[in-house]
Coordinates of C-alpha atoms in Angstrom, one line a residue:
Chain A
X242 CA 24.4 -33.3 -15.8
X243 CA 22.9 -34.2 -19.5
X244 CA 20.4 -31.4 -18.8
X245 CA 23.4 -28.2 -17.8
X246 CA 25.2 -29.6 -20.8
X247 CA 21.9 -29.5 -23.5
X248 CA 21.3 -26.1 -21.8
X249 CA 23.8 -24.6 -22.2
X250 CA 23.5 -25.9 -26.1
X251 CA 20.2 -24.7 -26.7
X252 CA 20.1 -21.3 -24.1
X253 CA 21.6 -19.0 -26.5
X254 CA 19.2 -19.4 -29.5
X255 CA 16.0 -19.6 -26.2
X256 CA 17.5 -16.0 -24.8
X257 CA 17.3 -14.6 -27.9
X258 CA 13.6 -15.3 -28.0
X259 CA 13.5 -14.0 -24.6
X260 CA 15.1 -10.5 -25.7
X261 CA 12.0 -10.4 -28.3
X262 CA 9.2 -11.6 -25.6
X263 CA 10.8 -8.4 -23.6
X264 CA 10.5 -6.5 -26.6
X265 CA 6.9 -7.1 -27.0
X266 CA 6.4 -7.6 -23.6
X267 CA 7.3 -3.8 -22.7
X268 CA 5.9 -2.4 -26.1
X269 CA 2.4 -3.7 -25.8
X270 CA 2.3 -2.6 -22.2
X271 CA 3.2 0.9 -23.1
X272 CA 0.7 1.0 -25.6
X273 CA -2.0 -0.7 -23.4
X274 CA -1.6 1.5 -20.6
X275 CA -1.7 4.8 -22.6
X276 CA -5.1 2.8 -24.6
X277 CA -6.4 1.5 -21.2
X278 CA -6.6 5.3 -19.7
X279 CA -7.4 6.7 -22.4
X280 CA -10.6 4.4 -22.5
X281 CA -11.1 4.7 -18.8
X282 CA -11.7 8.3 -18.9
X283 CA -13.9 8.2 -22.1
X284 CA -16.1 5.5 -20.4
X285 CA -16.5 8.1 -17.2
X286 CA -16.9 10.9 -19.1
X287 CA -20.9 11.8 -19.0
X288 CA -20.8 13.1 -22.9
X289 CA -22.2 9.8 -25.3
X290 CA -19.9 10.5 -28.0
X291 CA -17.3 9.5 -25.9
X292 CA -18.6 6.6 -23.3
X293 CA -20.9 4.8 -25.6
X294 CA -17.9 4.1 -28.3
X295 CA -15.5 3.4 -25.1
X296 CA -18.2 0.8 -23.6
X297 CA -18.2 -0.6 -27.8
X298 CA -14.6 -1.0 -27.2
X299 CA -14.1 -2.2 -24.2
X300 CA -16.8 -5.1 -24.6
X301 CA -15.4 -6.1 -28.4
X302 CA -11.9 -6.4 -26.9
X303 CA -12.8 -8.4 -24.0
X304 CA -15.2 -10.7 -25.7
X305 CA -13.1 -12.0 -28.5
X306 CA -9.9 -14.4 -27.4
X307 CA -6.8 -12.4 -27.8
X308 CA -5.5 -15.5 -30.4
X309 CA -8.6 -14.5 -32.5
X310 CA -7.5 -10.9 -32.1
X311 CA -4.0 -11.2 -33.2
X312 CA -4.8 -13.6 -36.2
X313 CA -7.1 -11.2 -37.1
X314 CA -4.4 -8.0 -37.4
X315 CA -1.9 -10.2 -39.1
X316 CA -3.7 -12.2 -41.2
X317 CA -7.1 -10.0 -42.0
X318 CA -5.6 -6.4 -42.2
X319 CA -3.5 -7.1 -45.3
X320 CA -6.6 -7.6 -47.5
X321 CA -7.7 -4.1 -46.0
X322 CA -4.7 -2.6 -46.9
X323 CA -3.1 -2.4 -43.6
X324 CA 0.0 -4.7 -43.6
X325 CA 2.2 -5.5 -40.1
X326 CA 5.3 -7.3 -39.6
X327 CA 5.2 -10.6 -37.4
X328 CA 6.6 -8.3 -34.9
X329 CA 4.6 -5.5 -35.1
X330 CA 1.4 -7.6 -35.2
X331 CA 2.2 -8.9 -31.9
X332 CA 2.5 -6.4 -29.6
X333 CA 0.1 -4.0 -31.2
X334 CA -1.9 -6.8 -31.2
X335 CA -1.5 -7.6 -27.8
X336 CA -1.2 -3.9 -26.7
X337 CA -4.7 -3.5 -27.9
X338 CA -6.3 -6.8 -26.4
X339 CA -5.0 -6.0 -23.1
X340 CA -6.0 -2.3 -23.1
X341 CA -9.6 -3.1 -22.3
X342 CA -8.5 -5.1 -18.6
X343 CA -6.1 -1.8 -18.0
X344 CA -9.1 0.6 -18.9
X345 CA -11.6 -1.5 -16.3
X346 CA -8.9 -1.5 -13.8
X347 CA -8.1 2.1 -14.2
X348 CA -12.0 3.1 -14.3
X349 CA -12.6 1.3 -11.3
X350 CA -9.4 3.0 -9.4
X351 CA -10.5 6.1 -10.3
X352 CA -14.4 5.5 -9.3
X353 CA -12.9 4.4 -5.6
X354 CA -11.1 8.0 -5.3
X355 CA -13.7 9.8 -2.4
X356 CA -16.4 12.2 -4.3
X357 CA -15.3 14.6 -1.4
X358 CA -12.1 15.0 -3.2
X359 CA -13.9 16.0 -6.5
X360 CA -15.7 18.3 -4.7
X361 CA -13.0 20.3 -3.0
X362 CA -10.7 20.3 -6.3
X363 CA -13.9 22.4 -8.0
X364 CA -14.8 23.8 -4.9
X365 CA -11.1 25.5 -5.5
X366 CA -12.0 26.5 -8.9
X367 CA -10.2 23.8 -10.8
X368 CA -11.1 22.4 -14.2
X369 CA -11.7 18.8 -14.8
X370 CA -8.2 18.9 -16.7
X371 CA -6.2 19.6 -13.5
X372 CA -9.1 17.9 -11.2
X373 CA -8.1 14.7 -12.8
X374 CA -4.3 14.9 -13.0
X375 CA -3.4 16.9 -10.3
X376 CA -6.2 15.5 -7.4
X377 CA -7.9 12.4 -8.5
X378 CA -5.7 10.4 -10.9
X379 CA -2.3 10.5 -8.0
X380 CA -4.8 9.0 -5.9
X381 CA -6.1 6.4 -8.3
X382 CA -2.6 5.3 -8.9
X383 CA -2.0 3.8 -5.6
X384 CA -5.7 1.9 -6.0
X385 CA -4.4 0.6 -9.6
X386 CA -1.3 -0.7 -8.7
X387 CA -1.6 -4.0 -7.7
X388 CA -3.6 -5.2 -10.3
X389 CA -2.3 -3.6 -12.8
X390 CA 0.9 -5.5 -11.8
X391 CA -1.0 -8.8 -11.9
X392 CA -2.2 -7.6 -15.9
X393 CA 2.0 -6.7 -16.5
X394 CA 2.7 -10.4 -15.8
X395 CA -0.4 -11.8 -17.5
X396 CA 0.9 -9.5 -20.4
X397 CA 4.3 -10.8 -20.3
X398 CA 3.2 -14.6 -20.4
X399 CA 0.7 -13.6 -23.1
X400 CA 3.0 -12.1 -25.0
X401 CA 3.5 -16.3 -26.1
X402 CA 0.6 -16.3 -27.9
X403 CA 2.6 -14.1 -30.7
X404 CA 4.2 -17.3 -31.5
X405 CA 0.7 -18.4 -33.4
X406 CA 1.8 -15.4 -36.1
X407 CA 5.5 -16.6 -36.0
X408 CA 6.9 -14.0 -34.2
X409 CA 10.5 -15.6 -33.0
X410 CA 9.9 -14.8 -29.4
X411 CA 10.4 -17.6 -26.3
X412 CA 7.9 -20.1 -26.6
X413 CA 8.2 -20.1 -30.7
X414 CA 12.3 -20.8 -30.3
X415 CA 11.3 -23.1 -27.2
X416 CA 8.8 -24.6 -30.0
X417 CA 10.9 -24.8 -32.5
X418 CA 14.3 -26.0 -30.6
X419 CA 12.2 -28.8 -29.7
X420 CA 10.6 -30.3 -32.9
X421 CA 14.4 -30.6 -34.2
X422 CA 15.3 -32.6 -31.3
X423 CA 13.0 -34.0 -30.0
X424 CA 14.2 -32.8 -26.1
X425 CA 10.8 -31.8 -25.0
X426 CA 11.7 -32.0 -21.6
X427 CA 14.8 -30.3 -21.4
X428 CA 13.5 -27.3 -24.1
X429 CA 10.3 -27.1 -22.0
X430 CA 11.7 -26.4 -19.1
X431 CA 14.0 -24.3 -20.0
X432 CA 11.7 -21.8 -21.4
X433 CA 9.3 -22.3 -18.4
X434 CA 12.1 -21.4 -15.9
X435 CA 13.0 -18.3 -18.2
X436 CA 9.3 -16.9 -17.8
X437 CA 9.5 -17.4 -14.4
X438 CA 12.8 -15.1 -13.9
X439 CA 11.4 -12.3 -16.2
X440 CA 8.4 -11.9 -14.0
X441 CA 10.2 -12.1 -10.8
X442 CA 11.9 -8.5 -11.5
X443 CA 8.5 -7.6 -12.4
X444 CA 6.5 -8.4 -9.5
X445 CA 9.3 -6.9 -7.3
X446 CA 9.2 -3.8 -9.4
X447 CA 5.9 -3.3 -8.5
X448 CA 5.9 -4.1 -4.9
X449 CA 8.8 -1.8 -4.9
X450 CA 5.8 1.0 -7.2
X451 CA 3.3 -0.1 -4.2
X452 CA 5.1 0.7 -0.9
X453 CA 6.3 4.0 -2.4
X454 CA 2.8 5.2 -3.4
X455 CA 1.1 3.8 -0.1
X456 CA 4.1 5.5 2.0
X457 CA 2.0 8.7 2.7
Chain B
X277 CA -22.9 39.9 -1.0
X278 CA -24.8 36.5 -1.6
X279 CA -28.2 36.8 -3.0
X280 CA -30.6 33.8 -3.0
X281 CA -34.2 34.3 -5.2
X282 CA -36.6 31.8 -5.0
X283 CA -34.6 29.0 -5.6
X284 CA -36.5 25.3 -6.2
X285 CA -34.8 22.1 -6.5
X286 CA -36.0 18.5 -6.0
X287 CA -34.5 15.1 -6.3
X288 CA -36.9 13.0 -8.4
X289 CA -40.0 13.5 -6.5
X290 CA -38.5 14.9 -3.4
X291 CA -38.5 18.8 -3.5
X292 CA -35.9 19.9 -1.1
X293 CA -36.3 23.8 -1.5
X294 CA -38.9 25.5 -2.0
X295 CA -38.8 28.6 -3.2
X296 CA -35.7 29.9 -1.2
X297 CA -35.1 33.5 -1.0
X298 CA -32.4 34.8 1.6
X299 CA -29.6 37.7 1.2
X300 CA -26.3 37.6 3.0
X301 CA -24.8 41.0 3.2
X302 CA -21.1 42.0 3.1
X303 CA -19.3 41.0 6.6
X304 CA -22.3 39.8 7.7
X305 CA -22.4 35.9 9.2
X306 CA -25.8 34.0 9.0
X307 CA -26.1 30.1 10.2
X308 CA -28.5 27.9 8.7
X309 CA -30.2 25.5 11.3
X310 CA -32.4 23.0 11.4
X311 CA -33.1 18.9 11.4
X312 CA -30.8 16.6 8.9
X313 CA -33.2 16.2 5.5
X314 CA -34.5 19.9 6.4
X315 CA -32.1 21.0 3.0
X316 CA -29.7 22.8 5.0
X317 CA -26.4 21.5 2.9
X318 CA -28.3 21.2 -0.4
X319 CA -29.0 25.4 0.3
X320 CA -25.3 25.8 0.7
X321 CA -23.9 23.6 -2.0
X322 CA -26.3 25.5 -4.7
X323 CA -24.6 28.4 -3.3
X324 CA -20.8 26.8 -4.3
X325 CA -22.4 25.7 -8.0
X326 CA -21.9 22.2 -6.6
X327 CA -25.2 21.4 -6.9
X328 CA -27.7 22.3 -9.5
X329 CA -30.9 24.1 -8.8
X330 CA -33.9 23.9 -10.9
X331 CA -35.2 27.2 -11.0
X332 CA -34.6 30.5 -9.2
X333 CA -31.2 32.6 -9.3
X334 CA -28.3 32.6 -6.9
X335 CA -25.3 35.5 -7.1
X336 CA -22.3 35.7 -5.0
X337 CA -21.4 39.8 -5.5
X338 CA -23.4 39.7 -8.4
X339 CA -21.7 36.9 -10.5
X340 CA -24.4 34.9 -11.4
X341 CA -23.3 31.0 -9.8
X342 CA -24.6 28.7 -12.9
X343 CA -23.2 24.9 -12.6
X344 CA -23.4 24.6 -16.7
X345 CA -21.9 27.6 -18.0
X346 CA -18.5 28.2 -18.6
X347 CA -17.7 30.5 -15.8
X348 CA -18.4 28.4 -12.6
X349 CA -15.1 27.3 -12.2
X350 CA -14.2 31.0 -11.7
X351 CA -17.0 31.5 -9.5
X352 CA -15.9 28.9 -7.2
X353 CA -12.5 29.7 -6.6
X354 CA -14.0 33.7 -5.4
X355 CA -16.1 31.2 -3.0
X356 CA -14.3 29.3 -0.1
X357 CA -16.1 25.8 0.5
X358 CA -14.9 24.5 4.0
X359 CA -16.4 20.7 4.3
X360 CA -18.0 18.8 6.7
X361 CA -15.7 16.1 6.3
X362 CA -12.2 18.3 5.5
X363 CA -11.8 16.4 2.2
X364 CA -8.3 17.6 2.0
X365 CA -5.9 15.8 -0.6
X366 CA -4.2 12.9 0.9
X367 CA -0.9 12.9 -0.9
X368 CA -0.5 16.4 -0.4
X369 CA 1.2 17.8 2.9
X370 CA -0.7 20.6 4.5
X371 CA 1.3 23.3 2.6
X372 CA 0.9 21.9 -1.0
X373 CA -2.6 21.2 -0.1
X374 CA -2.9 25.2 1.0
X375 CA -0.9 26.2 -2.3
X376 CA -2.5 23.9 -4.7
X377 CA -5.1 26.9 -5.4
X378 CA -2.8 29.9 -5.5
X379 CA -0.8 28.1 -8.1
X380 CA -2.6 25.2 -10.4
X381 CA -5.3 28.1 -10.5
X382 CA -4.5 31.9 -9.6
X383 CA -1.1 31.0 -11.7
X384 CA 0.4 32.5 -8.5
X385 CA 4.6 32.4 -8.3
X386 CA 5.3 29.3 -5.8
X387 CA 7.4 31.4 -3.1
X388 CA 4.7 34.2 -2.8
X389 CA 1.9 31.0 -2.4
X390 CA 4.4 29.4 0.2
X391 CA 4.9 33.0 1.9
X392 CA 1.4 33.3 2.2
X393 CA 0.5 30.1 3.2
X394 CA 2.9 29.5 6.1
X395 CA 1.1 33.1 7.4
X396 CA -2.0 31.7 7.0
X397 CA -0.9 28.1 8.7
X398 CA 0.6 30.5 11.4
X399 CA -2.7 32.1 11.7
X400 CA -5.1 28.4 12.6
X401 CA -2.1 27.9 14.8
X402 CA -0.4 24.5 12.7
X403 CA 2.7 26.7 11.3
X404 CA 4.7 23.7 13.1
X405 CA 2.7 20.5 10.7
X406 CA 2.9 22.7 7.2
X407 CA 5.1 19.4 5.9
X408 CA 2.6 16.8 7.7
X409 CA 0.8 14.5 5.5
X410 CA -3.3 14.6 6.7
X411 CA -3.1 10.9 7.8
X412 CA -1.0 12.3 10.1
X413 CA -3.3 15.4 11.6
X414 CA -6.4 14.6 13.6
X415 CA -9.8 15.7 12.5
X416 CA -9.6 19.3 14.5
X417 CA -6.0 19.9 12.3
X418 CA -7.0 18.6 9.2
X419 CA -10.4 21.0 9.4
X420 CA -8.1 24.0 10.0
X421 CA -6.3 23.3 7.2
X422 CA -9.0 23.2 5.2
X423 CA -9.7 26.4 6.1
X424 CA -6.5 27.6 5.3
X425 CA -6.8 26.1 1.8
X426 CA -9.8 27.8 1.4
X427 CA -8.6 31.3 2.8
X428 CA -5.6 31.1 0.7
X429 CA -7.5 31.3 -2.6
X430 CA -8.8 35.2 -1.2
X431 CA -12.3 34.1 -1.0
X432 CA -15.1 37.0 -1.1
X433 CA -17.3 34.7 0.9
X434 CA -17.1 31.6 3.2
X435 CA -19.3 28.3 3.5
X436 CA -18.9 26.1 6.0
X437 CA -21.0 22.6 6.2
X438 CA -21.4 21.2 9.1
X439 CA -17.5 22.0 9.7
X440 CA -17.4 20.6 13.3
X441 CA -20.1 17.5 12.6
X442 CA -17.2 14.8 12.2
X443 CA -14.6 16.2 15.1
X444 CA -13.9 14.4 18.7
X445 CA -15.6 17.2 20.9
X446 CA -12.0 18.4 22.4
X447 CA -11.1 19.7 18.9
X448 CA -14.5 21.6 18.1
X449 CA -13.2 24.5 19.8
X450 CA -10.1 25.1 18.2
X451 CA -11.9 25.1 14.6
X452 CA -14.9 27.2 16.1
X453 CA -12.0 29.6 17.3
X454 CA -10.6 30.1 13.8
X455 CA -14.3 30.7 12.4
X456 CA -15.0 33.4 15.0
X457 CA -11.8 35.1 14.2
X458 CA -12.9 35.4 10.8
X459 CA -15.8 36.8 11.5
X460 CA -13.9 39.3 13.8
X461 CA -12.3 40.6 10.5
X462 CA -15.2 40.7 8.7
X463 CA -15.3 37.6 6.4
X464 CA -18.9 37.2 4.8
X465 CA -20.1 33.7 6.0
X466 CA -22.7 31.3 5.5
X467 CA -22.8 28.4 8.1
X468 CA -24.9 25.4 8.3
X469 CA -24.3 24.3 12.0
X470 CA -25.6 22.3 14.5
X471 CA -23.6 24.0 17.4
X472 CA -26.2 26.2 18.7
X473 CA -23.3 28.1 21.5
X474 CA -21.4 29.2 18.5
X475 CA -24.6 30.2 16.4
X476 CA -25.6 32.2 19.2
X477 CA -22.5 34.2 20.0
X478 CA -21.0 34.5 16.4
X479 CA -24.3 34.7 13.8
X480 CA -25.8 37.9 13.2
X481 CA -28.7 35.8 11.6
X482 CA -29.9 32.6 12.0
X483 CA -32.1 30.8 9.4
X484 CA -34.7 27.9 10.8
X485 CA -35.0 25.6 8.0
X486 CA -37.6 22.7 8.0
X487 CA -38.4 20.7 4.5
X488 CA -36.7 22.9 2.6
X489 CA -38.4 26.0 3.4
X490 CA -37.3 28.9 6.1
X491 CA -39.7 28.9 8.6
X492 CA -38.1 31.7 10.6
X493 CA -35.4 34.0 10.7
X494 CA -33.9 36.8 13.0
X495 CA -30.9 37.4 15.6
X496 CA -29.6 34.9 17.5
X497 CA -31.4 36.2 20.4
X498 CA -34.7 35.6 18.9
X499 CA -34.6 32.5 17.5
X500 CA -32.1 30.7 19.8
X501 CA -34.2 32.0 22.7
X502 CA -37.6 32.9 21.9
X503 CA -38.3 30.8 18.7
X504 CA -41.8 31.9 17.9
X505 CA -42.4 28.6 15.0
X506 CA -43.6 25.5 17.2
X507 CA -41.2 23.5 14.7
X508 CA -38.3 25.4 15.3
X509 CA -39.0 25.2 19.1
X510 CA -39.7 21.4 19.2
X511 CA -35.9 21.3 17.5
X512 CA -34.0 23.3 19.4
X513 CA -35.5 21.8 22.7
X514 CA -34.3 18.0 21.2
X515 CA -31.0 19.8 20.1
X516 CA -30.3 21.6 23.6
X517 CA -31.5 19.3 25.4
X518 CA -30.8 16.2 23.9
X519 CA -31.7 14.2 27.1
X520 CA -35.1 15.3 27.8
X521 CA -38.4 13.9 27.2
X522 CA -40.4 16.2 24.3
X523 CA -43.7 16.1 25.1

């Protein structure tokens, strides 16, 4: 009964760290998926000026801890000239990070599609513009889904490490509810049973995204 | 029509043709026969600019089919590529698969495509599956929709590999059915076949290939029947009479 009553104290201030974790949580997705392709196509296209900058990418981003990366956008771009909000830190922060796991997952959907089908889209007279999105990429959606699911909810957990550059999201309220009162227990699980409801509509949404592609 | 010039290609140290030269002339139908490795496909996909050829010079009514420059793409679609495996687009029904030329390239209306496609459906006999999904065709279907898809882009010549290779042996007919129609109305082909019946009553040339090099050529009737090449003989007695001891 102590614990309903402290929760319903402290879930106000913890929801509205939520709200923000969405925030980031869909903004850093956005910008990861549109990254991730983007990289996935450079690093399968046979011109160097494209691949060998992708592979540099790809390997940078997925070599250095995503803490490291943020820390390094909030607190190291400012001395180049390039200053963020907390906020804004975080998710392109994130967004960025998380773009080189979309890009390996994309590349490798896209590497499953049959050659035969690469084959009759030129054989057809199309150009790799409309061989891509009209023939291959449709068919290396339904490949990419589930994982790129898993990455969503990776992405929306992550999205805690923007706490380390005091972005007011979940954990950081969670964090800071409990240092004032010392209710580890209660604060903690609190915020653990809120992650655990955002990704629920989550994985459902993509199930959902899964059964309507794999339908044909 | 199609003009092939001593045309070379090898992969790393393998040279799969050698020097090539063969003409195919308007409405005429020639198969290409011969063992698996003999460079049968490799001939036909240089023809399609989906293979590169090292040297030599190949020309489908006189366009000049170059994989790097700018103008394959346009060479391809006057080309129709039917496959040995049908290699039609999964999340496409039979109809969008048939119209996905006429529009995304020709920049053809959609109704006029759809028009034209349901005849052509109508014509391999599937008018009835035009909103079936290929999962849901079996291989004899999904071949003749391939060749509609291929028709539908008013091709100046047809290829076909192998187009029967992968089908359960009570479909081959229907597919062979829609080929010999074709050539009935004239449709320049080139066929690389291992069905000797059909070779024999539907090419009007048939090209022995061994290691990448034609060791014989003629009418049906010479080289089905009388081969004169101790090669080509040795393979059609394995491929006619598959059960027999070669001696």
């Amino acid at each position: 009964m102590e614990f309903l009553e402290n929760a319903r104290f402290f879930m106000p201030m913890l929801l509205e760290g939520a709200l923000v974790t969405i925030q980031i949580a869909f903004l850093s997705l956005a910008l990861s998926t549109v990254l991730g392709l983007t990289l996935a196509l450079m690093r399968l296209s046979s011109l160097r000026i494209l691949y060998v900058p992708a592979v540099t990418i790809i390997t940078v981003l997925r070599g250095v801890p995503i803490l490291v990366q943020l820390m390094y956008i909030y607190f190291v771009f400012p001395e180049i000239g390039i200053e963020l909000s907390a906020f804004s830190a975080g998710w392109i922060g994130l967004g960025v990070a998380f773009s080189a796991y979309h890009a390996e997952n994309f590349r490798a959907a896209i590497l499953s599609v049959d050659r035969g089908q690469y084959e009759a889209a030129l054989s057809i007279g199309m150009g790799k513009v409309r061989l891509m999105s009209r023939i291959i990429l449709p068919q290396a959606v339904r490949i990419a889904l589930p994982p790129y699911g898993n990455i969503a909810i990776m992405m929306l957990k992550d999205s805690s490490l923007a706490s380390t550059i005091t972005v007011a999201e979940l954990t950081r309220s969670g964090q800071l509810i409990a240092s004032s009162t010392f209710m580890n227990m209660t604060v903690f699980t609190l915020v653990a049973l809120i992650y655990l409801a955002m990704s629920l509509p989550v994985s459902a949404l993509n199930s959902w995204l899964e059964r309507r592609f794999s339908a044909k | 029509m199609i003009k092939v010039k001593e045309v070379s290609k090898s992969f790393g140290e393998v040279e799969v043709l050698k020097s090539m030269s063969f003409t195919v002339a308007r409405g005429e139908v020639v198969c290409l026969i011969g063992p698996s490795g003999s460079g049968k496909s490799t001939m036909l996909r240089c023809v399609n600019g989906l293979e590169y050829y090292d040297t030599g010079f190949i020309s489908v009514d006189d366009m000049k089919v170059d994989v790097r420059s700018k103008e394959i793409g346009s060479v391809r679609a006057e080309v129709g590529m039917v496959f040995q495996r049908f290699n039609l687009f999964p999340h496409m029904t039979a109809l969008e698969n048939i119209i996905e030329g006429p529009t995304q390239v020709r920049k053809r209306p959609k109704p006029e495509a759809r028009d034209e496609a349901m005849a052509l459906l109508h014509k391999v006999g599937l008018s009835h599956l035009a909103n079936s999904y290929p999962s849901q065709l079996s291989g004899g279907q999904q071949q003749r929709v391939a060749i509609a898809r291929a028709l539908a882009m008013k091709p100046r010549a047809m290829l076909f590999d192998e187009p029967t290779s992968a089908l359960d042996p009570e479909t081959v007919g229907d597919v062979l059915s829609v080929v010999e129609e074709l050539a009935r109305e004239g449709m320049t082909m080139l066929v690389v076949t291992h069905e000797m019946g059909f070779a024999s009553e539907v090419a009007n040339r048939v090209l022995f290939l061994d290691h990448g090099e034609i060791l014989e050529q003629g009418p049906p009737s010479e080289i089905l029947k009388n081969p004169q090449n101790e090669r080509t003989r040795d393979f059609l007695q394995r491929v006619l009479h598959p059960g027999e001891k070669v001696l």
